[in-house]
């Protein structure tokens, strides 16, 4: 990575990973955090940095609205929880968003989105967008239906 690299941080949470990558490489970073309070905090943290762009939604397979169970860095649409800790979030189709933004190469994508990685990666693969990504770092979560099979299909 260097100062010309394009990096995507899927699941920004508090922005620490973004901060570390930016400090080391001075890359342009797109941060996706669908939970509004977290996105606003990240926006405030990097408000003076024009190379870091925050998007208050997630990327996935289709445009949708989902219910997010808020649980700090383990917030997920795939795990149940207390109804008092639910937030409505927006998901945007990944391949369409990247095309609309004119992103033709991604040097690094970090994906830690608590179960949403399957829909996101399946969209990037089916649309051929995956070929524009140099390095993919993903944390697969096993609490999603058919997680192991979907992970193996994505890896293949």
Short mmCIF file of C-alpha atoms in Angstrom, two decimals:
data_model
loop_
_atom_site.label_atom_id
_atom_site.label_comp_id
_atom_site.label_asym_id
_atom_site.label_seq_id
_atom_site.Cartn_x
_atom_site.Cartn_y
_atom_site.Cartn_z
CA UNK A 1 0.00 0.00 0.00
CA UNK A 2 1.01 3.61 -0.60
CA UNK A 3 -0.49 7.10 -0.90
CA UNK A 4 -2.14 6.18 -4.23
CA UNK A 5 -3.85 3.04 -2.89
CA UNK A 6 -7.62 2.67 -2.57
CA UNK A 7 -8.71 0.86 0.59
CA UNK A 8 -12.21 -0.16 1.70
CA UNK A 9 -13.00 -0.64 5.38
CA UNK A 10 -16.21 -2.66 5.60
CA UNK A 11 -17.44 -2.38 9.19
CA UNK A 12 -15.73 0.79 10.40
CA UNK A 13 -17.03 0.61 14.00
CA UNK A 14 -14.80 3.22 15.75
CA UNK A 15 -12.39 3.81 12.87
CA UNK A 16 -9.26 2.43 14.49
CA UNK A 17 -8.34 0.10 11.62
CA UNK A 18 -8.78 3.01 9.20
CA UNK A 19 -6.61 5.22 11.38
CA UNK A 20 -3.85 2.61 11.50
CA UNK A 21 -3.88 2.03 7.72
CA UNK A 22 -3.95 5.76 6.97
CA UNK A 23 -1.13 6.51 9.43
CA UNK A 24 1.10 3.88 7.89
CA UNK A 25 0.32 4.26 4.15
CA UNK A 26 -1.52 7.58 3.61
CA UNK A 27 -4.01 5.70 1.39
CA UNK A 28 -7.46 6.88 0.32
CA UNK A 29 -9.96 5.00 2.46
CA UNK A 30 -13.69 4.43 2.04
CA UNK A 31 -15.25 3.51 5.39
CA UNK A 32 -18.65 1.80 5.53
CA UNK A 33 -20.48 1.85 8.85
CA UNK A 34 -24.27 1.43 8.71
CA UNK A 35 -25.03 2.22 12.37
CA UNK A 36 -25.54 5.98 12.41
CA UNK A 37 -23.96 6.80 15.81
CA UNK A 38 -20.80 4.87 14.90
CA UNK A 39 -20.69 6.45 11.42
CA UNK A 40 -21.10 9.94 12.90
CA UNK A 41 -18.29 9.31 15.39
CA UNK A 42 -15.98 8.14 12.60
CA UNK A 43 -16.99 11.15 10.49
CA UNK A 44 -16.11 13.46 13.37
CA UNK A 45 -12.82 11.67 13.98
CA UNK A 46 -11.67 12.15 10.36
CA UNK A 47 -13.50 15.37 9.46
CA UNK A 48 -10.26 17.17 8.56
CA UNK A 49 -8.99 14.32 6.37
CA UNK A 50 -10.17 14.50 2.76
CA UNK A 51 -8.63 11.09 1.95
CA UNK A 52 -11.01 9.29 4.31
CA UNK A 53 -14.66 9.13 3.23
CA UNK A 54 -17.35 7.76 5.52
CA UNK A 55 -20.54 6.15 4.21
CA UNK A 56 -23.39 5.60 6.70
CA UNK A 57 -24.54 2.35 5.11
CA UNK A 58 -23.26 -1.11 4.36
CA UNK A 59 -22.58 -2.80 1.06
CA UNK A 60 -24.25 -6.07 0.19
CA UNK A 61 -26.05 -8.14 -2.42
CA UNK A 62 -29.08 -5.86 -2.95
CA UNK A 63 -30.43 -2.49 -1.86
CA UNK A 64 -32.36 -3.08 1.36
CA UNK A 65 -33.23 -1.89 4.81
CA UNK A 66 -32.34 -4.23 7.67
CA UNK A 67 -32.67 -4.39 11.43
CA UNK A 68 -29.28 -4.33 13.17
CA UNK A 69 -28.88 -5.77 16.66
CA UNK A 70 -26.47 -3.33 18.32
CA UNK A 71 -23.74 -5.07 20.29
CA UNK A 72 -20.59 -2.89 20.01
CA UNK A 73 -18.15 -4.48 17.55
CA UNK A 74 -20.41 -7.56 17.29
CA UNK A 75 -23.48 -5.73 15.93
CA UNK A 76 -25.24 -7.90 13.36
CA UNK A 77 -28.43 -8.32 11.36
CA UNK A 78 -28.00 -12.09 11.75
CA UNK A 79 -27.99 -12.36 15.54
CA UNK A 80 -31.04 -11.70 17.68
CA UNK A 81 -30.97 -9.57 20.74
CA UNK A 82 -32.83 -7.15 22.91
CA UNK A 83 -35.48 -5.25 20.95
CA UNK A 84 -34.31 -2.07 22.71
CA UNK A 85 -30.96 -2.38 20.92
CA UNK A 86 -32.23 -2.51 17.34
CA UNK A 87 -31.35 0.06 14.70
CA UNK A 88 -32.64 0.24 11.15
CA UNK A 89 -29.79 0.34 8.65
CA UNK A 90 -29.39 0.75 4.91
CA UNK A 91 -27.59 -1.73 2.64
CA UNK A 92 -26.56 -0.71 -0.89
CA UNK A 93 -25.73 -3.12 -3.69
CA UNK A 94 -21.93 -3.33 -3.70
CA UNK A 95 -21.15 -3.67 -7.41
CA UNK A 96 -23.50 -0.81 -8.34
CA UNK A 97 -22.05 1.49 -5.67
CA UNK A 98 -18.46 0.83 -6.75
CA UNK A 99 -19.34 1.35 -10.41
CA UNK A 100 -21.19 4.60 -9.62
CA UNK A 101 -18.17 5.85 -7.64
CA UNK A 102 -15.86 5.09 -10.57
CA UNK A 103 -13.74 2.72 -8.51
CA UNK A 104 -11.87 0.50 -10.94
CA UNK A 105 -9.25 -0.93 -8.56
CA UNK A 106 -9.26 -1.69 -4.84
CA UNK A 107 -5.86 -2.38 -3.35
CA UNK A 108 -7.21 -3.71 -0.05
CA UNK A 109 -10.65 -4.50 1.31
CA UNK A 110 -11.11 -5.37 4.98
CA UNK A 111 -14.43 -7.11 5.63
CA UNK A 112 -15.61 -7.63 9.20
CA UNK A 113 -19.37 -7.19 8.98
CA UNK A 114 -20.75 -9.85 11.29
CA UNK A 115 -22.37 -12.20 8.78
CA UNK A 116 -22.90 -9.75 5.93
CA UNK A 117 -19.64 -10.86 4.31
CA UNK A 118 -21.40 -13.66 2.43
CA UNK A 119 -23.90 -11.43 0.60
CA UNK A 120 -21.21 -8.82 -0.08
CA UNK A 121 -18.66 -11.25 -1.51
CA UNK A 122 -21.28 -13.19 -3.48
CA UNK A 123 -22.34 -9.90 -5.11
CA UNK A 124 -18.76 -8.91 -5.93
CA UNK A 125 -18.14 -12.35 -7.45
CA UNK A 126 -21.37 -12.56 -9.47
CA UNK A 127 -20.84 -9.07 -10.92
CA UNK A 128 -17.14 -9.65 -11.71
CA UNK A 129 -16.13 -6.79 -9.42
CA UNK A 130 -14.00 -9.19 -7.36
CA UNK A 131 -11.40 -9.06 -10.16
CA UNK A 132 -10.74 -5.40 -9.34
CA UNK A 133 -9.60 -6.25 -5.80
CA UNK A 134 -5.93 -6.97 -5.13
CA UNK A 135 -6.10 -8.07 -1.48
CA UNK A 136 -9.16 -9.30 0.46
CA UNK A 137 -9.05 -9.67 4.23
CA UNK A 138 -12.27 -11.15 5.55
CA UNK A 139 -13.50 -12.51 8.86
CA UNK A 140 -16.07 -15.21 8.16
CA UNK A 141 -18.74 -15.70 10.83
CA UNK A 142 -20.33 -19.09 11.41
CA UNK A 143 -23.72 -18.02 12.79
CA UNK A 144 -25.18 -17.40 9.32
CA UNK A 145 -27.25 -20.21 7.73
CA UNK A 146 -25.08 -22.42 5.49
CA UNK A 147 -22.00 -20.45 6.58
CA UNK A 148 -19.44 -23.17 5.93
CA UNK A 149 -20.80 -24.07 2.49
CA UNK A 150 -21.07 -20.42 1.46
CA UNK A 151 -17.54 -19.72 2.71
CA UNK A 152 -16.14 -22.64 0.71
CA UNK A 153 -18.00 -21.51 -2.43
CA UNK A 154 -16.64 -17.98 -2.03
CA UNK A 155 -13.11 -19.26 -1.51
CA UNK A 156 -13.34 -21.43 -4.62
#
